[in-house]
PDB file of C-alpha atoms and ligand atoms in Angstrom:
ATOM      1  CA  MET Q  10     184.243  13.980 -51.403  1.00 96.00           C
ATOM      2  CA  ARG Q  11     183.527  11.909 -54.538  1.00 98.00           C
ATOM      3  CA  THR Q  12     179.825  12.195 -55.190  1.00 98.00           C
ATOM      4  CA  ALA Q  13     177.185  10.092 -56.901  1.00 99.00           C
ATOM      5  CA  VAL Q  14     173.672  11.103 -57.913  1.00 99.00           C
ATOM      6  CA  VAL Q  15     171.202   8.199 -57.963  1.00 99.00           C
ATOM      7  CA  THR Q  16     167.704   8.749 -59.354  1.00 98.00           C
ATOM      8  CA  GLY Q  17     164.876   6.522 -58.189  1.00 98.00           C
ATOM      9  CA  ALA Q  18     166.873   5.991 -54.987  1.00 98.00           C
ATOM     10  CA  GLY Q  19     163.751   5.661 -52.850  1.00 98.00           C
ATOM     11  CA  SER Q  20     162.992   2.072 -53.820  1.00 97.00           C
ATOM     12  CA  GLY Q  21     164.125  -1.198 -55.343  1.00 98.00           C
ATOM     13  CA  ILE Q  22     167.222  -1.112 -57.536  1.00 98.00           C
ATOM     14  CA  GLY Q  23     167.938   2.583 -56.894  1.00 98.00           C
ATOM     15  CA  ARG Q  24     167.913   2.098 -53.136  1.00 98.00           C
ATOM     16  CA  ALA Q  25     170.292  -0.868 -53.398  1.00 98.00           C
ATOM     17  CA  VAL Q  26     172.569   1.103 -55.750  1.00 98.00           C
ATOM     18  CA  ALA Q  27     172.639   4.087 -53.373  1.00 98.00           C
ATOM     19  CA  ALA Q  28     173.692   1.768 -50.551  1.00 98.00           C
ATOM     20  CA  ARG Q  29     176.332  -0.011 -52.645  1.00 98.00           C
ATOM     21  CA  LEU Q  30     177.927   3.273 -53.751  1.00 98.00           C
ATOM     22  CA  ALA Q  31     177.853   4.617 -50.186  1.00 98.00           C
ATOM     23  CA  PHE Q  32     179.619   1.445 -48.953  1.00 98.00           C
ATOM     24  CA  ASP Q  33     182.231   2.130 -51.619  1.00 97.00           C
ATOM     25  CA  GLY Q  34     182.958   5.525 -50.058  1.00 98.00           C
ATOM     26  CA  LEU Q  35     180.917   7.881 -52.208  1.00 98.00           C
ATOM     27  CA  ALA Q  36     178.693  10.664 -50.971  1.00 98.00           C
ATOM     28  CA  VAL Q  37     175.294   9.718 -52.403  1.00 98.00           C
ATOM     29  CA  LEU Q  38     172.577  12.119 -53.426  1.00 98.00           C
ATOM     30  CA  CYS Q  39     169.367  10.076 -53.233  1.00 98.00           C
ATOM     31  CA  ALA Q  40     166.831  11.570 -55.648  1.00 98.00           C
ATOM     32  CA  ASP Q  41     163.249  10.417 -56.078  1.00 98.00           C
ATOM     33  CA  LEU Q  42     159.797  11.619 -57.028  1.00 98.00           C
ATOM     34  CA  ASN Q  43     158.739  10.090 -53.730  1.00 98.00           C
ATOM     35  CA  GLU Q  44     160.551  12.416 -51.365  1.00 97.00           C
ATOM     36  CA  SER Q  45     159.837  10.488 -48.176  1.00 98.00           C
ATOM     37  CA  ALA Q  46     161.136   7.259 -49.758  1.00 98.00           C
ATOM     38  CA  ALA Q  47     164.354   9.042 -50.785  1.00 98.00           C
ATOM     39  CA  ALA Q  48     164.609  10.451 -47.265  1.00 98.00           C
ATOM     40  CA  GLU Q  49     164.269   6.925 -45.847  1.00 98.00           C
ATOM     41  CA  THR Q  50     167.134   5.664 -48.037  1.00 98.00           C
ATOM     42  CA  ALA Q  51     169.351   8.609 -47.051  1.00 98.00           C
ATOM     43  CA  ALA Q  52     168.453   8.261 -43.350  1.00 98.00           C
ATOM     44  CA  GLU Q  53     169.348   4.539 -43.355  1.00 98.00           C
ATOM     45  CA  LEU Q  54     172.725   5.365 -44.870  1.00 98.00           C
ATOM     46  CA  THR Q  55     173.533   8.312 -42.595  1.00 98.00           C
ATOM     47  CA  ARG Q  56     172.520   6.258 -39.525  1.00 98.00           C
ATOM     48  CA  ALA Q  57     175.077   3.671 -40.645  1.00 98.00           C
ATOM     49  CA  GLY Q  58     177.742   6.397 -40.888  1.00 98.00           C
ATOM     50  CA  TYR Q  59     177.723   7.020 -44.639  1.00 98.00           C
ATOM     51  CA  ALA Q  60     177.371  10.348 -46.459  1.00 98.00           C
ATOM     52  CA  ALA Q  61     173.930  10.634 -48.020  1.00 98.00           C
ATOM     53  CA  ARG Q  62     171.313  13.278 -48.667  1.00 98.00           C
ATOM     54  CA  ALA Q  63     167.794  13.101 -50.090  1.00 98.00           C
ATOM     55  CA  VAL Q  64     166.182  15.384 -52.638  1.00 98.00           C
ATOM     56  CA  HIS Q  65     162.830  15.446 -54.351  1.00 98.00           C
ATOM     57  CA  ALA Q  66     163.239  15.176 -58.128  1.00 98.00           C
ATOM     58  CA  ASP Q  67     160.969  14.453 -61.057  1.00 98.00           C
ATOM     59  CA  ILE Q  68     163.260  13.275 -63.834  1.00 98.00           C
ATOM     60  CA  ALA Q  69     160.603  14.073 -66.437  1.00 98.00           C
ATOM     61  CA  ASP Q  70     160.705  17.745 -65.438  1.00 98.00           C
ATOM     62  CA  GLU Q  71     163.629  19.838 -66.679  1.00 98.00           C
ATOM     63  CA  VAL Q  72     163.385  22.389 -63.843  1.00 98.00           C
ATOM     64  CA  SER Q  73     163.254  19.696 -61.177  1.00 98.00           C
ATOM     65  CA  VAL Q  74     166.290  17.915 -62.650  1.00 98.00           C
ATOM     66  CA  ALA Q  75     168.232  21.200 -62.694  1.00 98.00           C
ATOM     67  CA  ALA Q  76     167.337  21.729 -59.026  1.00 98.00           C
ATOM     68  CA  MET Q  77     168.559  18.191 -58.205  1.00 98.00           C
ATOM     69  CA  VAL Q  78     171.936  18.985 -59.756  1.00 98.00           C
ATOM     70  CA  ALA Q  79     172.117  22.386 -58.043  1.00 98.00           C
ATOM     71  CA  GLN Q  80     171.436  20.792 -54.655  1.00 98.00           C
ATOM     72  CA  THR Q  81     174.156  18.212 -55.230  1.00 98.00           C
ATOM     73  CA  LEU Q  82     176.673  20.933 -56.078  1.00 98.00           C
ATOM     74  CA  GLU Q  83     175.632  22.965 -53.026  1.00 98.00           C
ATOM     75  CA  TRP Q  84     176.250  19.861 -50.900  1.00 98.00           C
ATOM     76  CA  THR Q  85     179.633  18.569 -52.093  1.00 98.00           C
ATOM     77  CA  GLY Q  86     180.562  20.815 -55.039  1.00 98.00           C
ATOM     78  CA  ARG Q  87     180.978  17.955 -57.538  1.00 98.00           C
ATOM     79  CA  ILE Q  88     179.362  15.065 -59.405  1.00 98.00           C
ATOM     80  CA  ASP Q  89     181.609  12.103 -60.225  1.00 98.00           C
ATOM     81  CA  ILE Q  90     178.979   9.468 -60.941  1.00 99.00           C
ATOM     82  CA  CYS Q  91     175.369   9.566 -62.055  1.00 99.00           C
ATOM     83  CA  ILE Q  92     173.098   6.535 -61.989  1.00 99.00           C
ATOM     84  CA  ALA Q  93     170.100   7.446 -64.146  1.00 99.00           C
ATOM     85  CA  ASN Q  94     167.907   4.702 -62.758  1.00 98.00           C
ATOM     86  CA  ALA Q  95     164.407   6.065 -62.142  1.00 98.00           C
ATOM     87  CA  GLY Q  96     161.757   4.552 -64.353  1.00 97.00           C
ATOM     88  CA  ALA Q  97     158.218   3.272 -64.364  1.00 96.00           C
ATOM     89  CA  MET Q  98     156.480   0.350 -66.034  1.00 95.00           C
ATOM     90  CA  ILE Q  99     153.535   1.173 -68.253  1.00 95.00           C
ATOM     91  CA  GLU Q 100     151.981  -2.005 -69.582  1.00 94.00           C
ATOM     92  CA  GLY Q 101     150.045  -2.549 -72.770  1.00 96.00           C
ATOM     93  CA  ASP Q 102     150.392  -3.942 -76.273  1.00 97.00           C
ATOM     94  CA  LEU Q 103     149.996  -1.851 -79.396  1.00 98.00           C
ATOM     95  CA  LEU Q 104     146.222  -2.074 -79.625  1.00 98.00           C
ATOM     96  CA  SER Q 105     145.553  -1.426 -75.956  1.00 97.00           C
ATOM     97  CA  LEU Q 106     147.933   1.497 -75.419  1.00 98.00           C
ATOM     98  CA  SER Q 107     146.482   4.994 -75.466  1.00 98.00           C
ATOM     99  CA  LEU Q 108     148.560   7.853 -76.827  1.00 98.00           C
ATOM    100  CA  GLU Q 109     148.649   9.249 -73.303  1.00 98.00           C
ATOM    101  CA  GLN Q 110     150.156   6.007 -71.939  1.00 98.00           C
ATOM    102  CA  TRP Q 111     152.691   5.889 -74.784  1.00 98.00           C
ATOM    103  CA  ASN Q 112     153.734   9.496 -74.111  1.00 98.00           C
ATOM    104  CA  ARG Q 113     153.970   8.880 -70.367  1.00 98.00           C
ATOM    105  CA  ALA Q 114     156.149   5.781 -70.835  1.00 98.00           C
ATOM    106  CA  LEU Q 115     158.502   7.742 -73.092  1.00 98.00           C
ATOM    107  CA  GLU Q 116     158.453  10.797 -70.847  1.00 98.00           C
ATOM    108  CA  ILE Q 117     159.504   8.974 -67.679  1.00 98.00           C
ATOM    109  CA  ASN Q 118     161.811   6.324 -69.102  1.00 98.00           C
ATOM    110  CA  ALA Q 119     163.399   7.972 -72.146  1.00 98.00           C
ATOM    111  CA  THR Q 120     163.030  11.741 -71.727  1.00 98.00           C
ATOM    112  CA  GLY Q 121     163.833  11.331 -68.035  1.00 98.00           C
ATOM    113  CA  ALA Q 122     167.105   9.597 -68.937  1.00 98.00           C
ATOM    114  CA  PHE Q 123     167.912  12.340 -71.455  1.00 98.00           C
ATOM    115  CA  LEU Q 124     167.157  15.201 -69.028  1.00 99.00           C
ATOM    116  CA  THR Q 125     169.203  13.575 -66.263  1.00 99.00           C
ATOM    117  CA  ALA Q 126     172.171  12.920 -68.557  1.00 99.00           C
ATOM    118  CA  ARG Q 127     172.087  16.424 -70.029  1.00 98.00           C
ATOM    119  CA  ALA Q 128     171.997  18.073 -66.605  1.00 98.00           C
ATOM    120  CA  VAL Q 129     174.862  16.072 -65.075  1.00 98.00           C
ATOM    121  CA  MET Q 130     177.173  15.839 -68.115  1.00 98.00           C
ATOM    122  CA  PRO Q 131     178.890  19.256 -67.676  1.00 98.00           C
ATOM    123  CA  HIS Q 132     179.843  18.188 -64.141  1.00 98.00           C
ATOM    124  CA  LEU Q 133     180.925  14.679 -65.152  1.00 98.00           C
ATOM    125  CA  LEU Q 134     183.182  16.318 -67.754  1.00 98.00           C
ATOM    126  CA  VAL Q 135     184.910  18.291 -65.003  1.00 98.00           C
ATOM    127  CA  GLN Q 136     185.608  15.132 -62.981  1.00 98.00           C
ATOM    128  CA  GLY Q 137     186.174  12.638 -65.805  1.00 98.00           C
ATOM    129  CA  GLY Q 138     183.167  10.825 -64.396  1.00 98.00           C
ATOM    130  CA  THR Q 139     180.800   8.027 -65.336  1.00 99.00           C
ATOM    131  CA  LEU Q 140     177.141   7.736 -66.215  1.00 99.00           C
ATOM    132  CA  VAL Q 141     175.204   4.480 -65.837  1.00 99.00           C
ATOM    133  CA  PHE Q 142     171.657   4.054 -67.092  1.00 99.00           C
ATOM    134  CA  THR Q 143     169.225   1.407 -65.924  1.00 98.00           C
ATOM    135  CA  ALA Q 144     167.888   0.025 -69.205  1.00 98.00           C
ATOM    136  CA  SER Q 145     166.113  -3.358 -69.328  1.00 98.00           C
ATOM    137  CA  THR Q 146     166.247  -6.669 -71.151  1.00 98.00           C
ATOM    138  CA  VAL Q 147     163.067  -5.479 -72.909  1.00 97.00           C
ATOM    139  CA  GLY Q 148     165.165  -2.720 -74.490  1.00 98.00           C
ATOM    140  CA  LEU Q 149     167.246  -5.475 -76.128  1.00 98.00           C
ATOM    141  CA  ALA Q 150     164.683  -8.179 -76.949  1.00 97.00           C
ATOM    142  CA  GLY Q 151     160.938  -8.339 -77.371  1.00 95.00           C
ATOM    143  CA  MET Q 152     158.517  -9.285 -74.621  1.00 93.00           C
ATOM    144  CA  LYS Q 153     154.737  -9.505 -74.849  1.00 94.00           C
ATOM    145  CA  GLY Q 154     152.576  -6.656 -73.637  1.00 95.00           C
ATOM    146  CA  VAL Q 155     155.024  -3.817 -72.932  1.00 96.00           C
ATOM    147  CA  ALA Q 156     155.278  -1.981 -76.270  1.00 98.00           C
ATOM    148  CA  ALA Q 157     155.742   1.577 -74.952  1.00 98.00           C
ATOM    149  CA  TYR Q 158     157.985   0.662 -72.024  1.00 98.00           C
ATOM    150  CA  SER Q 159     160.256  -1.440 -74.245  1.00 98.00           C
ATOM    151  CA  ALA Q 160     160.429   1.308 -76.898  1.00 98.00           C
ATOM    152  CA  ALA Q 161     161.458   3.743 -74.157  1.00 98.00           C
ATOM    153  CA  LYS Q 162     164.116   1.357 -72.822  1.00 98.00           C
ATOM    154  CA  GLY Q 163     165.308   0.843 -76.409  1.00 98.00           C
ATOM    155  CA  ALA Q 164     165.831   4.605 -76.524  1.00 98.00           C
ATOM    156  CA  VAL Q 165     167.908   4.365 -73.340  1.00 99.00           C
ATOM    157  CA  VAL Q 166     170.050   1.653 -74.960  1.00 98.00           C
ATOM    158  CA  ALA Q 167     170.649   3.843 -78.032  1.00 98.00           C
ATOM    159  CA  LEU Q 168     171.318   6.918 -75.888  1.00 98.00           C
ATOM    160  CA  THR Q 169     173.934   4.972 -73.917  1.00 99.00           C
ATOM    161  CA  ARG Q 170     175.846   4.178 -77.101  1.00 98.00           C
ATOM    162  CA  GLN Q 171     175.481   7.701 -78.468  1.00 98.00           C
ATOM    163  CA  LEU Q 172     176.708   9.418 -75.306  1.00 98.00           C
ATOM    164  CA  ALA Q 173     179.584   6.952 -75.067  1.00 98.00           C
ATOM    165  CA  ALA Q 174     180.612   7.949 -78.605  1.00 98.00           C
ATOM    166  CA  ASP Q 175     180.231  11.658 -77.930  1.00 98.00           C
ATOM    167  CA  TYR Q 176     182.093  11.828 -74.610  1.00 98.00           C
ATOM    168  CA  ALA Q 177     184.696   9.037 -74.541  1.00 98.00           C
ATOM    169  CA  ALA Q 178     187.457  11.303 -75.838  1.00 98.00           C
ATOM    170  CA  ARG Q 179     186.570  13.865 -73.187  1.00 98.00           C
ATOM    171  CA  GLY Q 180     186.981  11.370 -70.356  1.00 98.00           C
ATOM    172  CA  VAL Q 181     183.399  10.431 -69.498  1.00 98.00           C
ATOM    173  CA  ARG Q 182     182.308   6.786 -69.780  1.00 99.00           C
ATOM    174  CA  VAL Q 183     178.658   5.881 -70.328  1.00 99.00           C
ATOM    175  CA  ASN Q 184     177.288   2.354 -69.849  1.00 99.00           C
ATOM    176  CA  ALA Q 185     174.004   0.697 -68.954  1.00 99.00           C
ATOM    177  CA  VAL Q 186     172.803  -2.244 -66.978  1.00 98.00           C
ATOM    178  CA  ALA Q 187     169.880  -4.205 -68.464  1.00 98.00           C
ATOM    179  CA  PRO Q 188     168.109  -6.096 -65.683  1.00 98.00           C
ATOM    180  CA  GLY Q 189     165.785  -9.011 -66.242  1.00 97.00           C
ATOM    181  CA  ALA Q 190     163.021  -9.739 -63.740  1.00 96.00           C
ATOM    182  CA  VAL Q 191     164.056  -8.265 -60.397  1.00 97.00           C
ATOM    183  CA  ARG Q 192     161.724  -8.442 -57.410  1.00 95.00           C
ATOM    184  CA  THR Q 193     161.072  -4.826 -56.474  1.00 93.00           C
ATOM    185  CA  PRO Q 194     157.949  -2.751 -55.768  1.00 89.00           C
ATOM    186  CA  LEU Q 195     157.813  -1.986 -59.524  1.00 86.00           C
ATOM    187  CA  SER Q 196     157.698  -5.610 -60.647  1.00 88.00           C
ATOM    188  CA  GLU Q 197     155.473  -6.722 -57.757  1.00 90.00           C
ATOM    189  CA  SER Q 198     152.860  -4.028 -58.377  1.00 88.00           C
ATOM    190  CA  GLN Q 199     152.719  -5.056 -62.024  1.00 85.00           C
ATOM    191  CA  PHE Q 200     151.719  -8.620 -61.063  1.00 88.00           C
ATOM    192  CA  ARG Q 201     149.574  -7.608 -58.065  1.00 89.00           C
ATOM    193  CA  ALA Q 202     147.468  -5.428 -60.347  1.00 85.00           C
ATOM    194  CA  ARG Q 203     146.363  -8.330 -62.487  1.00 84.00           C
ATOM    195  CA  ALA Q 204     146.382 -11.203 -59.967  1.00 90.00           C
ATOM    196  CA  ARG Q 205     143.000 -12.529 -58.809  1.00 92.00           C
ATOM    197  CA  ASP Q 206     144.333 -13.348 -55.333  1.00 93.00           C
ATOM    198  CA  ASP Q 207     147.551 -14.197 -53.430  1.00 92.00           C
ATOM    199  CA  ASP Q 208     147.823 -17.688 -54.959  1.00 93.00           C
ATOM    200  CA  ASP Q 209     147.414 -16.298 -58.453  1.00 93.00           C
ATOM    201  CA  PHE Q 210     150.040 -13.620 -57.662  1.00 93.00           C
ATOM    202  CA  GLU Q 211     152.566 -16.281 -56.574  1.00 92.00           C
ATOM    203  CA  ALA Q 212     151.709 -18.427 -59.624  1.00 92.00           C
ATOM    204  CA  GLN Q 213     152.327 -15.480 -61.948  1.00 91.00           C
ATOM    205  CA  LEU Q 214     155.668 -14.707 -60.309  1.00 92.00           C
ATOM    206  CA  LYS Q 215     156.691 -18.343 -60.849  1.00 93.00           C
ATOM    207  CA  GLN Q 216     155.554 -18.263 -64.460  1.00 92.00           C
ATOM    208  CA  VAL Q 217     157.869 -15.328 -65.225  1.00 91.00           C
ATOM    209  CA  ILE Q 218     160.983 -17.106 -64.049  1.00 92.00           C
ATOM    210  CA  ALA Q 219     160.082 -20.361 -65.784  1.00 93.00           C
ATOM    211  CA  ARG Q 220     161.840 -18.873 -68.846  1.00 92.00           C
ATOM    212  CA  TYR Q 221     165.013 -18.006 -66.907  1.00 96.00           C
ATOM    213  CA  PRO Q 222     168.019 -20.376 -67.072  1.00 97.00           C
ATOM    214  CA  ILE Q 223     168.846 -19.381 -63.482  1.00 97.00           C
ATOM    215  CA  SER Q 224     165.316 -20.059 -62.388  1.00 95.00           C
ATOM    216  CA  ARG Q 225     164.641 -17.430 -59.785  1.00 97.00           C
ATOM    217  CA  TRP Q 226     163.955 -13.707 -59.650  1.00 97.00           C
ATOM    218  CA  GLY Q 227     166.944 -11.382 -59.454  1.00 98.00           C
ATOM    219  CA  THR Q 228     167.527  -9.159 -56.444  1.00 98.00           C
ATOM    220  CA  ALA Q 229     168.249  -5.446 -56.339  1.00 98.00           C
ATOM    221  CA  PRO Q 230     171.705  -5.919 -54.706  1.00 98.00           C
ATOM    222  CA  GLU Q 231     172.681  -8.225 -57.615  1.00 98.00           C
ATOM    223  CA  ILE Q 232     171.971  -5.360 -60.023  1.00 98.00           C
ATOM    224  CA  ALA Q 233     173.693  -2.834 -57.754  1.00 98.00           C
ATOM    225  CA  GLU Q 234     176.919  -4.849 -57.835  1.00 98.00           C
ATOM    226  CA  VAL Q 235     177.125  -4.523 -61.636  1.00 98.00           C
ATOM    227  CA  VAL Q 236     176.171  -0.846 -61.502  1.00 99.00           C
ATOM    228  CA  LEU Q 237     179.033  -0.268 -59.060  1.00 98.00           C
ATOM    229  CA  PHE Q 238     181.395  -2.038 -61.473  1.00 98.00           C
ATOM    230  CA  LEU Q 239     180.254   0.127 -64.400  1.00 98.00           C
ATOM    231  CA  ALA Q 240     180.353   3.340 -62.370  1.00 98.00           C
ATOM    232  CA  THR Q 241     183.892   2.967 -61.051  1.00 98.00           C
ATOM    233  CA  GLU Q 242     187.456   2.414 -62.243  1.00 98.00           C
ATOM    234  CA  ARG Q 243     186.838  -1.336 -62.098  1.00 98.00           C
ATOM    235  CA  SER Q 244     185.425  -0.963 -65.648  1.00 98.00           C
ATOM    236  CA  SER Q 245     187.954   1.635 -66.839  1.00 98.00           C
ATOM    237  CA  TRP Q 246     188.208   0.333 -70.440  1.00 98.00           C
ATOM    238  CA  MET Q 247     184.464  -0.049 -71.007  1.00 98.00           C
ATOM    239  CA  THR Q 248     182.104   2.441 -72.543  1.00 98.00           C
ATOM    240  CA  GLY Q 249     178.900   2.167 -74.592  1.00 98.00           C
ATOM    241  CA  GLN Q 250     178.163  -1.267 -73.118  1.00 98.00           C
ATOM    242  CA  ILE Q 251     174.727  -2.550 -72.234  1.00 98.00           C
ATOM    243  CA  ILE Q 252     175.226  -5.312 -69.681  1.00 98.00           C
ATOM    244  CA  PRO Q 253     172.334  -7.732 -69.173  1.00 98.00           C
ATOM    245  CA  VAL Q 254     171.983  -8.956 -65.587  1.00 98.00           C
ATOM    246  CA  ASP Q 255     169.221 -11.421 -66.215  1.00 98.00           C
ATOM    247  CA  GLY Q 256     169.896 -14.953 -64.971  1.00 98.00           C
ATOM    248  CA  GLY Q 257     170.926 -15.908 -68.505  1.00 97.00           C
ATOM    249  CA  LEU Q 258     167.589 -14.979 -70.103  1.00 97.00           C
ATOM    250  CA  LEU Q 259     168.886 -13.333 -73.274  1.00 96.00           C
ATOM    251  CA  GLU Q 260     171.883 -15.507 -74.073  1.00 93.00           C
ATOM    252  CA  VAL Q 261     171.192 -19.029 -72.841  1.00 92.00           C
ATOM    253  CA  ARG Q 262     168.665 -21.374 -74.400  1.00 78.00           C
TER     254      ARG Q 262
HETATM  255  N1  LIG E  28     162.286  -4.553 -61.385  1.00 65.43           N
HETATM  256  C1  LIG E  28     162.530  -5.042 -62.563  1.00 65.43           C
HETATM  257  O1  LIG E  28     162.224  -6.213 -62.851  1.00 65.43           O
HETATM  258  C2  LIG E  28     163.226  -4.207 -63.610  1.00 65.43           C
HETATM  259  C3  LIG E  28     163.685  -4.856 -64.766  1.00 65.43           C
HETATM  260  C4  LIG E  28     164.332  -4.110 -65.741  1.00 65.43           C
HETATM  261  C5  LIG E  28     164.522  -2.748 -65.550  1.00 65.43           C
HETATM  262  N2  LIG E  28     164.057  -2.135 -64.428  1.00 65.43           N
HETATM  263  C6  LIG E  28     164.292  -0.702 -64.303  1.00 65.43           C
HETATM  264  O2  LIG E  28     165.002  -0.462 -63.104  1.00 65.43           O
HETATM  265  C7  LIG E  28     164.724   0.859 -62.651  1.00 65.43           C
HETATM  266  C8  LIG E  28     164.322   0.797 -61.199  1.00 65.43           C
HETATM  267  O3  LIG E  28     163.169  -0.018 -61.096  1.00 65.43           O
HETATM  268  P1  LIG E  28     162.718  -0.733 -59.742  1.00 65.43           P
HETATM  269  O4  LIG E  28     162.290  -2.086 -60.108  1.00 65.43           O
HETATM  270  O5  LIG E  28     163.730  -0.523 -58.676  1.00 65.43           O
HETATM  271  O6  LIG E  28     161.386   0.115 -59.475  1.00 65.43           O
HETATM  272  P2  LIG E  28     160.765   0.749 -58.154  1.00 65.43           P
HETATM  273  O7  LIG E  28     159.371   1.131 -58.528  1.00 65.43           O
HETATM  274  O8  LIG E  28     160.983  -0.124 -56.979  1.00 65.43           O
HETATM  275  O9  LIG E  28     161.641   2.063 -57.994  1.00 65.43           O
HETATM  276  C9  LIG E  28     161.585   3.098 -58.930  1.00 65.43           C
HETATM  277  C10 LIG E  28     161.757   4.410 -58.198  1.00 65.43           C
HETATM  278  O10 LIG E  28     161.760   5.445 -59.199  1.00 65.43           O
HETATM  279  C11 LIG E  28     160.969   6.505 -58.710  1.00 65.43           C
HETATM  280  N3  LIG E  28     160.432   7.285 -59.826  1.00 65.43           N
HETATM  281  C12 LIG E  28     159.430   6.937 -60.683  1.00 65.43           C
HETATM  282  N4  LIG E  28     159.198   7.948 -61.539  1.00 65.43           N
HETATM  283  C13 LIG E  28     160.075   8.938 -61.219  1.00 65.43           C
HETATM  284  C14 LIG E  28     160.309  10.235 -61.723  1.00 65.43           C
HETATM  285  N5  LIG E  28     159.582  10.743 -62.731  1.00 65.43           N
HETATM  286  N6  LIG E  28     161.289  10.984 -61.163  1.00 65.43           N
HETATM  287  C15 LIG E  28     162.025  10.500 -60.133  1.00 65.43           C
HETATM  288  N7  LIG E  28     161.832   9.292 -59.592  1.00 65.43           N
HETATM  289  C16 LIG E  28     160.864   8.524 -60.127  1.00 65.43           C
HETATM  290  C17 LIG E  28     159.853   5.850 -57.902  1.00 65.43           C
HETATM  291  O11 LIG E  28     159.274   6.767 -56.979  1.00 65.43           O
HETATM  292  C18 LIG E  28     160.599   4.709 -57.235  1.00 65.43           C
HETATM  293  O12 LIG E  28     161.104   5.081 -55.964  1.00 65.43           O
HETATM  294  C19 LIG E  28     163.641   1.406 -63.588  1.00 65.43           C
HETATM  295  O13 LIG E  28     164.242   2.205 -64.578  1.00 65.43           O
HETATM  296  C20 LIG E  28     163.051   0.163 -64.202  1.00 65.43           C
HETATM  297  O14 LIG E  28     162.471   0.422 -65.454  1.00 65.43           O
HETATM  298  C21 LIG E  28     163.418  -2.831 -63.448  1.00 65.43           C
END
């Protein structure tokens, strides 16, 4: 059965992507650092009659990523699609970031993408498969206060283009989706952490989307739809593309 590995499948965008790929007929390996969250995603899908399995994986750990791939192969014997989606926001501008925070942001968001891609690529080459990264609009344009996170997402953008160049002739396509502000546990916790109270939290959420031509937050299923497009034959003549899904933020003034 055609198989997809989705990292960060326990929450937000990854959970929506896992569901969207399952609806499209793929067996979905739901990987997450939070094992019980991944198990919840997989259980929801299997209850609805889809093929899904959960594994614990830390994408920043080479051994754990290798185990994730091994468990996928034990399950279905193949990997056709990988969605390297797991990531974490680490806030801070240049003068407030510690070296530890910088390294952590790079480790999860950039090294994690590298380790995932390197572990799945031999299997994607067998199938003529696809790899889709979750980058971010902050990997393409500046935003205040997220220097390390945006540098890490910039690395993901560059890695997408590099891997597309290296593997196109061998039948593997590599693209990325670059979401703008999407309401997920990741984005909510970022604003919760600095809000004085509920009213301030809501006011801050509103302030973010004031800059968006389509003036509302994005949803995880809206990102998942584009990921599905990039991961399947629907996008068969596309590789090395970074597709913003951002309510017009980057291109409309
Ligand atoms: N939400 C947004 O506004 C937004 C915007 C642009 C990009 N993104 C990116 O989208 C991706 C998904 O974000 P989300 O908003 O769904 O976040 P989320 O916090 O809801 O989900 C992220 C998931 O990744 C998992 N994870 C974190 N570190 C991990 C690790 N080392 N190994 C394995 N799993 C790990 C978490 O446990 C969590 O389940 C991330 O790469 C994020 O940077 C999000």
